[in-house]
Short mmCIF file of C-alpha atoms and ligand atoms in Angstrom, two decimals:
data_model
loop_
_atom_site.label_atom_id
_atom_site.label_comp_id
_atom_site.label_asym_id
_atom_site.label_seq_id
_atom_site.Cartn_x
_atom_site.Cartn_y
_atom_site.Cartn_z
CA UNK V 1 110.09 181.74 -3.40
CA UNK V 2 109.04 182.94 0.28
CA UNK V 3 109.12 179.19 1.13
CA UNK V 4 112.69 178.58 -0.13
CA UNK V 5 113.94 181.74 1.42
CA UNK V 6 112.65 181.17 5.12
CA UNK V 7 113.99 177.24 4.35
CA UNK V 8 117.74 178.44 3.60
CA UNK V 9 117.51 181.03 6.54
CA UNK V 10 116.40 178.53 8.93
CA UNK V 11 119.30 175.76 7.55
CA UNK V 12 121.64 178.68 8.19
CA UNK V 13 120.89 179.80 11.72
CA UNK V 14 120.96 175.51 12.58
CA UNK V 15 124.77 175.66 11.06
CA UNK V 16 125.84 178.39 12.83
CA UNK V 17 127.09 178.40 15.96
CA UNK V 18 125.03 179.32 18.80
CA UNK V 19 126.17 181.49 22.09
CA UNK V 20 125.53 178.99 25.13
CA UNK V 21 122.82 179.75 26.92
CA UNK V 22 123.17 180.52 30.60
CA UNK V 23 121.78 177.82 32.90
CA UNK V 24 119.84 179.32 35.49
CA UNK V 25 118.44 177.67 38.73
CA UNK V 26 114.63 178.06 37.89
CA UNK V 27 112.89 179.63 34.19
CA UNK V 28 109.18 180.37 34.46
CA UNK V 29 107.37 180.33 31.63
CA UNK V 30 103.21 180.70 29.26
CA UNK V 31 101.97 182.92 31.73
CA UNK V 32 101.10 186.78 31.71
CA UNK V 33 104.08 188.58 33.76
CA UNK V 34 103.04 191.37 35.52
CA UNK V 35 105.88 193.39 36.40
CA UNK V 36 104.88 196.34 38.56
CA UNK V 37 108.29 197.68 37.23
CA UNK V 38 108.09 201.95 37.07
CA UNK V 39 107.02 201.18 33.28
CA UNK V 40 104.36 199.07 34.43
CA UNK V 41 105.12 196.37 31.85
CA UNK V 42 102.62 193.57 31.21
CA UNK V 43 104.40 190.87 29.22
CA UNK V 44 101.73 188.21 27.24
CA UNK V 45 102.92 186.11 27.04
CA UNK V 46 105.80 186.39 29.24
CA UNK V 47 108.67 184.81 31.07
CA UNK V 48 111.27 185.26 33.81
CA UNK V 49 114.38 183.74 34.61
CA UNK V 50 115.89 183.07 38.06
CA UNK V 51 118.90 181.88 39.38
CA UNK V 52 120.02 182.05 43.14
CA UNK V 53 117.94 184.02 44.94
CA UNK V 54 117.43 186.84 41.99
CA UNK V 55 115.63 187.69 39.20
CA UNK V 56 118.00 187.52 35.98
CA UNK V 57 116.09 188.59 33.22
CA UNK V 58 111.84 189.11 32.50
CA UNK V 59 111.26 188.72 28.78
CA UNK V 60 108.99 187.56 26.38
CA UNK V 61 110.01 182.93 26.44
CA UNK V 62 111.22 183.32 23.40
CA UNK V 63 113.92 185.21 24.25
CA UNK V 64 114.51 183.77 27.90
CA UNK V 65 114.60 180.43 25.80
CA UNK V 66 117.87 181.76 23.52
CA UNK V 67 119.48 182.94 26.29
CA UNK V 68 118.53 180.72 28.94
CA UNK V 69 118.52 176.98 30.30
CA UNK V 70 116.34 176.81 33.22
CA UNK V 71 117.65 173.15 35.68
CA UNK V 72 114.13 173.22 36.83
CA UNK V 73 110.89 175.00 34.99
CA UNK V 74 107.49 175.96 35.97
CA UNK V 75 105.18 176.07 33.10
CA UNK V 76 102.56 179.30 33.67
CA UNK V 77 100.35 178.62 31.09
CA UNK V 78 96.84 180.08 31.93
CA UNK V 79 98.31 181.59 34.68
CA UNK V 80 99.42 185.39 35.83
CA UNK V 81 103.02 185.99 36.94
CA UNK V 82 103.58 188.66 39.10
CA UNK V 83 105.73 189.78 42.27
CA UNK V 84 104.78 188.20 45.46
CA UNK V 85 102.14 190.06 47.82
CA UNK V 86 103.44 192.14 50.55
CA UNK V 87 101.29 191.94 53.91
CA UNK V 88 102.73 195.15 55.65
CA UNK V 89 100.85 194.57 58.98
CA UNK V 90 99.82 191.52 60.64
CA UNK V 91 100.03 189.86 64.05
CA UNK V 92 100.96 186.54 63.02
CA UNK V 93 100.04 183.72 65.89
CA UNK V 94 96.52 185.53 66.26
CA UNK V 95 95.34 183.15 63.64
CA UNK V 96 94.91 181.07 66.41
CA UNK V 97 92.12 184.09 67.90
CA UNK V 98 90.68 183.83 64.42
CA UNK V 99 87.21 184.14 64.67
CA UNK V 100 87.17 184.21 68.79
CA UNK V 101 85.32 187.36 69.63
CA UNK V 102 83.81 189.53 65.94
CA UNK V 103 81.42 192.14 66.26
CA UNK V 104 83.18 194.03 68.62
CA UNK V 105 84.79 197.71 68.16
CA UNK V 106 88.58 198.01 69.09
CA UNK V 107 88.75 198.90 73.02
CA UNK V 108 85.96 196.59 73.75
CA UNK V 109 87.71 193.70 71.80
CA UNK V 110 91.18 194.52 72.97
CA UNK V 111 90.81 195.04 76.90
CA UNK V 112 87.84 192.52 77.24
CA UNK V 113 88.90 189.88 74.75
CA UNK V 114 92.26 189.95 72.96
CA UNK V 115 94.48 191.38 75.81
CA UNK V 116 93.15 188.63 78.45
CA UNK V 117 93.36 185.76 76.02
CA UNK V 118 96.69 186.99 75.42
CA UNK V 119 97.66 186.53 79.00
CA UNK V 120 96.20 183.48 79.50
CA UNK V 121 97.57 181.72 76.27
CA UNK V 122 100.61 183.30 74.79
CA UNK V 123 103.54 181.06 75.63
CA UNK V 124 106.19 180.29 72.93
CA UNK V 125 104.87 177.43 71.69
CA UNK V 126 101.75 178.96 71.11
CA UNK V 127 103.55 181.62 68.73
CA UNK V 128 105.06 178.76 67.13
CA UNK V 129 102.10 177.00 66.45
CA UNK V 130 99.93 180.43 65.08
CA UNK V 131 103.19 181.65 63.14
CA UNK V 132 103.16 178.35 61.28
CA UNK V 133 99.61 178.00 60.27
CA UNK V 134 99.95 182.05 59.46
CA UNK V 135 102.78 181.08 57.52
CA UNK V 136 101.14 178.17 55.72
CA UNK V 137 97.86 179.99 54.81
CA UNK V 138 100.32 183.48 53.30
CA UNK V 139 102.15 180.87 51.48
CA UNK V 140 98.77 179.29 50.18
CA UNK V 141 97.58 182.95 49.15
CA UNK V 142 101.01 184.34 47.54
CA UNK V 143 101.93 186.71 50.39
CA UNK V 144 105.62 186.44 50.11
CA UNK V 145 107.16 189.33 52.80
CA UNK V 146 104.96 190.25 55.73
CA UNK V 147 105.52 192.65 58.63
CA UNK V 148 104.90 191.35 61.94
CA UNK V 149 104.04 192.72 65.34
CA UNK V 150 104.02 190.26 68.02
CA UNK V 151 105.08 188.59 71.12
CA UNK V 152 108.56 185.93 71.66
CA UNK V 153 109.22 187.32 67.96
CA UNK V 154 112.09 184.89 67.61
CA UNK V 155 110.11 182.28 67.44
CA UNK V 156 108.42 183.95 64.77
CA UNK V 157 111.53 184.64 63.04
CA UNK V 158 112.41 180.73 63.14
CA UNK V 159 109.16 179.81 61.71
CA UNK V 160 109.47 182.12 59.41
CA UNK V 161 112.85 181.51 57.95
CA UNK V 162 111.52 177.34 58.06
CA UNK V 163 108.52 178.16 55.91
CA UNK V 164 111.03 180.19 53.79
CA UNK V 165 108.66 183.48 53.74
CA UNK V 166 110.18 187.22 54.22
CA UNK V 167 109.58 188.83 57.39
CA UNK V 168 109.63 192.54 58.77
CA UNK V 169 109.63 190.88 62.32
CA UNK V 170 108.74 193.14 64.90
CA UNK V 171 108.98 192.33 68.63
CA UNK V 172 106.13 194.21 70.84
CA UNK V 173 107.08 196.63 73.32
CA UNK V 174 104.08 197.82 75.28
CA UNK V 175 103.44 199.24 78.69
CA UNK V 176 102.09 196.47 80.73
CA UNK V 177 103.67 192.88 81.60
CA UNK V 178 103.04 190.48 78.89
CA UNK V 179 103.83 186.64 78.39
CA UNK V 180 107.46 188.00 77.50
CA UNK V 181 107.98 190.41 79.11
CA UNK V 182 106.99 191.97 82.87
CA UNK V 183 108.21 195.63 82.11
CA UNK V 184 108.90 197.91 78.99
CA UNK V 185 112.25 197.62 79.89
CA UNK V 186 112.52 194.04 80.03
CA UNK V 187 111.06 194.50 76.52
CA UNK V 188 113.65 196.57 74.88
CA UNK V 189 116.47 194.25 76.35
CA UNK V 190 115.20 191.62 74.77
CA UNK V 191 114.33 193.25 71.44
CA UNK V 192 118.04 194.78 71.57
CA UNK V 193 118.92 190.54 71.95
CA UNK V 194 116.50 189.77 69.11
CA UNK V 195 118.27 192.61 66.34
CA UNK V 196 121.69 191.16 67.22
CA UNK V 197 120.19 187.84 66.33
CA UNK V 198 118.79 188.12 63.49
CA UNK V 199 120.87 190.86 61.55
CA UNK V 200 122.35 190.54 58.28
CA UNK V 201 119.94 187.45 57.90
CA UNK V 202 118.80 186.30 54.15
CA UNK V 203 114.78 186.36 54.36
CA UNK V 204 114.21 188.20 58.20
CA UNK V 205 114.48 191.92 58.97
CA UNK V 206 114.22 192.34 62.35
CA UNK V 207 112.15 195.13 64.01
CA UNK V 208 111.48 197.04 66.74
CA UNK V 209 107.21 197.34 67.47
CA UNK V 210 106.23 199.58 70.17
CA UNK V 211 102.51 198.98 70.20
CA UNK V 212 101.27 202.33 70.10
CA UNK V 213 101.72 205.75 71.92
CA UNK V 214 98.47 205.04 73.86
CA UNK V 215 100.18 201.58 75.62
CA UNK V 216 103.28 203.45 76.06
CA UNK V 217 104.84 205.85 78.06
CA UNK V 218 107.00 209.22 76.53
CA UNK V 219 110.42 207.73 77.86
CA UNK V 220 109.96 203.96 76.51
CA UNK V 221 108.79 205.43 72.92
CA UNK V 222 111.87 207.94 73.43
CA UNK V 223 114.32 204.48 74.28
CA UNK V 224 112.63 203.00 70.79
CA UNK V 225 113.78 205.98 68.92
CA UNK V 226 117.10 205.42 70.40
CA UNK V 227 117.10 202.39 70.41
CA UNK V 228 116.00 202.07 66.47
CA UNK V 229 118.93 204.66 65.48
CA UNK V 230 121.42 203.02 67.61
CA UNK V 231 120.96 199.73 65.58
CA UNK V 232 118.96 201.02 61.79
CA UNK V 233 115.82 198.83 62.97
CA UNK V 234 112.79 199.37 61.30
CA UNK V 235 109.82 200.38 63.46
CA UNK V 236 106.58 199.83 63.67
CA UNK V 237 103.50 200.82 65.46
CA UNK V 238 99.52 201.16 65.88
CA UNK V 239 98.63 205.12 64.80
CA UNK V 240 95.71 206.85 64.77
CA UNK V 241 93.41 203.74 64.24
CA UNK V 242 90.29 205.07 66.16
CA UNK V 243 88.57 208.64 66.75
CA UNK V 244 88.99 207.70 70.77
CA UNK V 245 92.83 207.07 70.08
CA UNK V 246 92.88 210.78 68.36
CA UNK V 247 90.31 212.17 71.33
CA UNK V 248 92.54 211.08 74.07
CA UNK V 249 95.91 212.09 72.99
CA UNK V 250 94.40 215.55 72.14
CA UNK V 251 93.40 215.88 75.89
CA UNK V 252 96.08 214.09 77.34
CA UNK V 253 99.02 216.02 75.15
CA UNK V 254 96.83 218.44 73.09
CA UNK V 255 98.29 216.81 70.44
CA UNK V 256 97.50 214.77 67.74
CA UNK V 257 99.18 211.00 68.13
CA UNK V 258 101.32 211.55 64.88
CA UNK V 259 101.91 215.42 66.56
CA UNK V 260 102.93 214.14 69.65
CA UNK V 261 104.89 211.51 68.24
CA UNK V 262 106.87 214.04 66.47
CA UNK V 263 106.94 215.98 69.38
CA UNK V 264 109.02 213.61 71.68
CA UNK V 265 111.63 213.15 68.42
CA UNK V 266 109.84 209.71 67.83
CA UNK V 267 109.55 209.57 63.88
CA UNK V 268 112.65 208.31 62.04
CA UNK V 269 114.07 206.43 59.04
CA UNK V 270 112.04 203.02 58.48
CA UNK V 271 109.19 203.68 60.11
CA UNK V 272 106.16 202.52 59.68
CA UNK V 273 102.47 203.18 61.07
CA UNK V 274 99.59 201.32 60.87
CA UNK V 275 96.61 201.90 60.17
CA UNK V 276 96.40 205.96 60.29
CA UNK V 277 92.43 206.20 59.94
CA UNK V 278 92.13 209.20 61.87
CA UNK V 279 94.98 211.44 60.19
CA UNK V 280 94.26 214.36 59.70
CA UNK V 281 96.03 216.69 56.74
CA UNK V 282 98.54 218.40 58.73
CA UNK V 283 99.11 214.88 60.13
CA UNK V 284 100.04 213.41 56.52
CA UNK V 285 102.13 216.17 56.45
CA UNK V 286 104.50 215.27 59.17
CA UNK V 287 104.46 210.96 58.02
CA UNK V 288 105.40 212.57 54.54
CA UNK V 289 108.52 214.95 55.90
CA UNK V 290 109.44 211.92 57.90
CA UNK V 291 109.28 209.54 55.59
CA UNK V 292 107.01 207.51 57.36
CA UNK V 293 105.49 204.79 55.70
CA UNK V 294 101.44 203.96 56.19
CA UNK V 295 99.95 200.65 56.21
CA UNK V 296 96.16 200.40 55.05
CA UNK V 297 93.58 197.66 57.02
CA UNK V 298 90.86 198.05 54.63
CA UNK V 299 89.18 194.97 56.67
CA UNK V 300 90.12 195.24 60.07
CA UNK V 301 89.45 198.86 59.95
CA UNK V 302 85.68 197.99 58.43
CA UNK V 303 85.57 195.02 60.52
CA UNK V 304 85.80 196.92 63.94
CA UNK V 305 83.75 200.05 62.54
CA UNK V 306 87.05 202.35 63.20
CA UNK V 307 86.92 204.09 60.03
CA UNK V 308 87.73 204.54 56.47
CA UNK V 309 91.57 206.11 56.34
CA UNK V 310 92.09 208.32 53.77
CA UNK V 311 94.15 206.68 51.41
CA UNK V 312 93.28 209.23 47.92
CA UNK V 313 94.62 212.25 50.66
CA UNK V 314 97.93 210.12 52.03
CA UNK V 315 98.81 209.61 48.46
CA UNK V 316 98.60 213.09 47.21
CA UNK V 317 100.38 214.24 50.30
CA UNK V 318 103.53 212.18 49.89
CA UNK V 319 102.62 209.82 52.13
CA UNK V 320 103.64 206.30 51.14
CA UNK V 321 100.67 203.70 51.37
CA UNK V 322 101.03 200.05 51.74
CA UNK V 323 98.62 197.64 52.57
CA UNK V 324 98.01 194.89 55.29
CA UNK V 325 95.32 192.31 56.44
CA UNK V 326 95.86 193.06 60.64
CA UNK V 327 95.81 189.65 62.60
CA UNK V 328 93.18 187.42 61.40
CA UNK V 329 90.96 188.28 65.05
CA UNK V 330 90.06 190.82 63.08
CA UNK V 331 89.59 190.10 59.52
CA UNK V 332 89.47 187.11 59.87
CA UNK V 333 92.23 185.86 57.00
CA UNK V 334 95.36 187.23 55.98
CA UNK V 335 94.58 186.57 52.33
CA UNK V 336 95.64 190.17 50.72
CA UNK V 337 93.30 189.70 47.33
CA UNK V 338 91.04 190.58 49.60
CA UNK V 339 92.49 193.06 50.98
CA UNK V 340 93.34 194.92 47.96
CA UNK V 341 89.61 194.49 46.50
CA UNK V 342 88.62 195.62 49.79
CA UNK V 343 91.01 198.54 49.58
CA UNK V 344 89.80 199.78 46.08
CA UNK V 345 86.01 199.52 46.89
CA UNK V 346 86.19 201.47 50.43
CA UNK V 347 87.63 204.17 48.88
CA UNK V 348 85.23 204.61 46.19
CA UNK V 349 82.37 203.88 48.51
CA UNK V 350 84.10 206.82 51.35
CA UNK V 351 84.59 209.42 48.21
CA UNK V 352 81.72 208.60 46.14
CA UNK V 353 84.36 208.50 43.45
CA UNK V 354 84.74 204.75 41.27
CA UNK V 355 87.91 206.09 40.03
CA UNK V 356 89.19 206.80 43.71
CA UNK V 357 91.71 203.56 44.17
CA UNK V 358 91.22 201.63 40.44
CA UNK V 359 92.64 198.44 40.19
CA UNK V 360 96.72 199.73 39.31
CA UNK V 361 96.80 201.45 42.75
CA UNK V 362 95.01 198.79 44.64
CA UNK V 363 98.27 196.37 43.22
CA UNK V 364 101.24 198.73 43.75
CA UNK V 365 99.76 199.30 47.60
CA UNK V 366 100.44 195.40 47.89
CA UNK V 367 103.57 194.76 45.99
CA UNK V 368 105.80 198.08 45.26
CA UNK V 369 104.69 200.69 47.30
CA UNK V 370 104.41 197.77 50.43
CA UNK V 371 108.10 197.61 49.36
CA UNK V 372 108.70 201.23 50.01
CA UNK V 373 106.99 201.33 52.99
CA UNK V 374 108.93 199.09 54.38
CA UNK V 375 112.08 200.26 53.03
CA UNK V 376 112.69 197.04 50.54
CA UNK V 377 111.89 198.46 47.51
CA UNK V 378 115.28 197.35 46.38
CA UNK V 379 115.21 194.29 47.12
CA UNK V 380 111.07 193.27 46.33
CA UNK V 381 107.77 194.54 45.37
CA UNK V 382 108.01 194.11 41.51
CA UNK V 383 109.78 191.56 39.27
CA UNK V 384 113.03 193.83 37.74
CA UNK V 385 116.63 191.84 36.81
CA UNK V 386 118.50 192.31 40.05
CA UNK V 387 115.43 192.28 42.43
CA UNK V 388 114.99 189.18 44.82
CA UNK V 389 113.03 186.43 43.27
CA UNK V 390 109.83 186.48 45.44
CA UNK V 391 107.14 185.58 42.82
CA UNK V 392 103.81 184.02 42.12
CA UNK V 393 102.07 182.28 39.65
CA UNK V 394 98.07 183.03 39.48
CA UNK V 395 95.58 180.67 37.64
CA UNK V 396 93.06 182.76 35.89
CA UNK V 397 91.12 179.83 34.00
CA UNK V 398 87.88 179.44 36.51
CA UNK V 399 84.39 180.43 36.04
CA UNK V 400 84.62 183.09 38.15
CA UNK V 401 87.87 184.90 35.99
CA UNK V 402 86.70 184.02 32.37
CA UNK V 403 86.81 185.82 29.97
CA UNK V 404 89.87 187.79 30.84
CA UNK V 405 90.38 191.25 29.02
CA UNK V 406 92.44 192.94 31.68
CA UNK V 407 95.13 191.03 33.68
CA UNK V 408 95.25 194.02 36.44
CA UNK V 409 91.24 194.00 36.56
CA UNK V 410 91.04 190.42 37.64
CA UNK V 411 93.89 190.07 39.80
CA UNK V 412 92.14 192.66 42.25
CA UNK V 413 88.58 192.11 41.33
CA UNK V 414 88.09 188.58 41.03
CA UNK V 415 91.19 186.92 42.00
CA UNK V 416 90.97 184.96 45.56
CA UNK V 417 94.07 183.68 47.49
CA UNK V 418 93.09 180.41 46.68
CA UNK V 419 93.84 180.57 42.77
CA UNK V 420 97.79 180.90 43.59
CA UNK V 421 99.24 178.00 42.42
CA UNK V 422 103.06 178.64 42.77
CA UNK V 423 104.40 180.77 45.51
CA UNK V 424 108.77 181.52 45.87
CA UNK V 425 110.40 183.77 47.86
CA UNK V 426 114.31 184.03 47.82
CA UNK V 427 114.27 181.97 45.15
CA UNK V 428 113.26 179.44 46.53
CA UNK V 429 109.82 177.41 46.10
CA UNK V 430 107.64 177.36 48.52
CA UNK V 431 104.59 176.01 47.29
CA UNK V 432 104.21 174.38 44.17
CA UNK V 433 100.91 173.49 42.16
CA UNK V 434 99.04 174.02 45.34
CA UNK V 435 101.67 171.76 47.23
CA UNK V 436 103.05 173.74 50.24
CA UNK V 437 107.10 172.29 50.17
CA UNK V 438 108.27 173.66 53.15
CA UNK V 439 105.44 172.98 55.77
CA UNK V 440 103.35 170.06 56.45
CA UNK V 441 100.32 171.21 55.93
CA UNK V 442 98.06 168.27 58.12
CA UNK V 443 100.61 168.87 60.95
CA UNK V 444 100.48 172.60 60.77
CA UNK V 445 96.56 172.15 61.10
CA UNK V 446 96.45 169.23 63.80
CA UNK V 447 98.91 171.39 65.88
CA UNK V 448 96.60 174.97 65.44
CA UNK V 449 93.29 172.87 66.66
CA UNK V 450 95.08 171.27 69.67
CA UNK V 451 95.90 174.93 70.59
CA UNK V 452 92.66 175.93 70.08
CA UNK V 453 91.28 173.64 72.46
CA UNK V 454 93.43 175.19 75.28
CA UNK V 455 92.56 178.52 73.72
CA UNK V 456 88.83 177.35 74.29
CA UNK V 457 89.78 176.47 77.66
CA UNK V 458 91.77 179.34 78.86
CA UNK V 459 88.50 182.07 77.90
CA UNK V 460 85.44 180.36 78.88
ZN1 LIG X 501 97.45 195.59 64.37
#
């Protein structure tokens, strides 16, 4: 009798007449979505459906199916969905330092290494070059937006936009002359030429980047702030990254860097610091009545012994807490698995607490709460109808991440940036079964060891 029932029921719903379904530019589909939406859904299976550059619906595929024809479909099976990593700090052509001078801590690195490679190498091309293997090797380990800090930053903005990643671009203002530019003024007029440039664009957000209030004098970080309210740029800058940076700004301004900062009016809307390993409470304070956004270095800040940064204490004070990888001269990759593994076992190992940073938190640092540091939370960090499509697709079927009992768990404990398999941002695919679409991936790597060799050259 059940038989005959389910029989006339399903002859019934074939007779009547179905509502069209929408046809949508891409549906994704088998895999585990994870949303990082406020509920914190988890959808197993799952599926999401995009058209244009948004997310129109995340469901379970059989409802995306009824409602939805996808023109082109990426099959997820054995595979975790989720919202494309968000890199809040990195220097992008310093791959091209990668692995040039470790072992160092941050003065002795910067003034005897990085600083005078800098000014013998940096020339546009070589921030082409870097910015396009940087590019290449985010898209190969699902970083989908990433906030930059660099020099000739419109280069990196046209790289960028041709690998088809998101960018926070921001173009380095610092005291002394550098391959750009020979004064701090000569700086800000050309950042001032780079905003015009690049507003109102699809994928980049440009920025201004004053390196840090130790490289900078009181008037140029005063111009920034005026500069940055004058035109609604996001900022960002170095703070508090060393116990020497904290030391000499208390005897040079008996002040605190974040204090001082605050002192000469420099902390605004869209702001973001990175770093912050020396902050102290009353510190957190003032980033959290600002509405100053953080971004954690786990690695660089283990890498160059300058400290563990408080994340459990920015948290509870308001503070909002992204994460980043720093340039790869000090990490050495930008791959942000690691970074938020990295990020969850510091913590535990600086509070002697395992549930300090568990596997949730270690997540919404790189996709939502990168978002909110950087003032994009509407627009990315966590796959909601209405958000930008910036998504990746995770395979979870190796050795190394079977069985699987927790889909969070092994996307910060075992996952590597290698396991992406599908990586769009904007809607648009950038990298599809492994298959980079928008870069050529020999070229990109031909063109970064040629570089090197004059990189070789230029230090020796
Ligand atoms: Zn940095």
């Amino acid at each position: 009798m059940l038989f005959r029932i389910s029989t006339v029921l399903l002859i019934l719903s074939a007779l009547l007449p179905q509502a069209p379904r929408r046809s949508v530019s891409l549906v994704i589909k088998g895999g585990t979505v994870v949303t990082m939406d406020p509920a914190g859904r988890v959808l197993a299976p799952g599926a999401l459906a995009i058209d244009g550059r948004d997310i129109v619906a995340v469901d379970t595929p059989e409802n995306i199916d009824a409602r939805f024809s996808g023109r082109e479909s990426i099959d997820a099976t054995g595979q975790i969905v989720m919202p494309g990593l968000i890199n809040t700090h990195t220097h992008a052509p310093m791959v091209l330092y990668r692995g040039l001078a470790d072992d160092l801590a941050l003065m002795e690195w910067l003034q005897k290494y990085i600083f005078p490679a800098e000014a013998k190498t940096v020339t546009r091309e070589f921030v082409r070059a870097g910015t396009r293997l940087a590019a290449l090797e985010m898209i190969q380990s699902g970083t989908t937006t990433y906030a930059d800090m660099y020099y000739f930053e419109e280069e990196v903005a046209k790289v960028t936009k041709e690998a088809g990643l998101r960018g926070v671009l921001g173009q380095t203002i610092i005291q002394f002359p550098v391959a750009d530019a020979k004064t701090p003024a000569e700086a800000l007029a050309r950042t001032e030429r780079f905003l015009a440039e690049f507003a109102h664009d699809d994928v980049i957000v440009p920025a201004i980047a004053p390196h840090s209030m130790y490289t900078l004098d009181t008037a140029t970080l005063k111009a920034v702030r005026a500069l940055a309210d004058r035109t609604d740029a996001p900022v960002l800058i170095h703070l508090s990254e060393t116990a020497d940076e904290v030391k000499t700004s208390r005897e040079k301004h008996r002040a605190t860097p974040a204090q001082y900062l605050e002192s000469i009016g420099f902390w605004g809307p869209r702001t973001l610091a990175a770093h912050g390993v020396w902050l102290s409470p009353a510190d957190m304070m003032i980033l959290a009545r600002r509405h100053v956004g953080v971004s954690h270095n786990p690695e660089s800040n283990m890498k160059l012994a300058s400290g563990a940064a408080k994340v459990v204490g920015m948290r509870r004070a308001g503070v909002v807490v992204g994460l980043g990888t720093d340039g790869a001269a000090s990490n050495n990759d930008l791959d942000m698995f690691e970074a938020m593994r990295q990020a969850a076992f510091l913590a535990k190992l600086q509070t002697n607490d395992p549930r300090a940073v568990p596997a949730r938190t270690a997540l919404e640092m790189a996709t939502i709460d990168g978002a909110r540091a950087l003032g994009m939370e509407r627009e990315v960090g966590s796959l909601e109808p209405g958000k930008r499509a910036d998504a990746i697709a995770v395979a979870m079927t190796s050795a190394r991440q079977t069985p699987m009992y927790d889909p969070l768990s092994h996307l910060v404990y075992t996952t590597r940036g290698d396991d992406v398999r599908t990586t769009i941002v904007n809607g648009r695919v950038l990298m599809r079964d492994r298959h980079v679409l928008t870069l050529d991936e020999a070229a990109v790597l031909a063109e970064a060891r040629g570089v090197a060799g004059k990189v070789r050259a230029a230090v020796r």
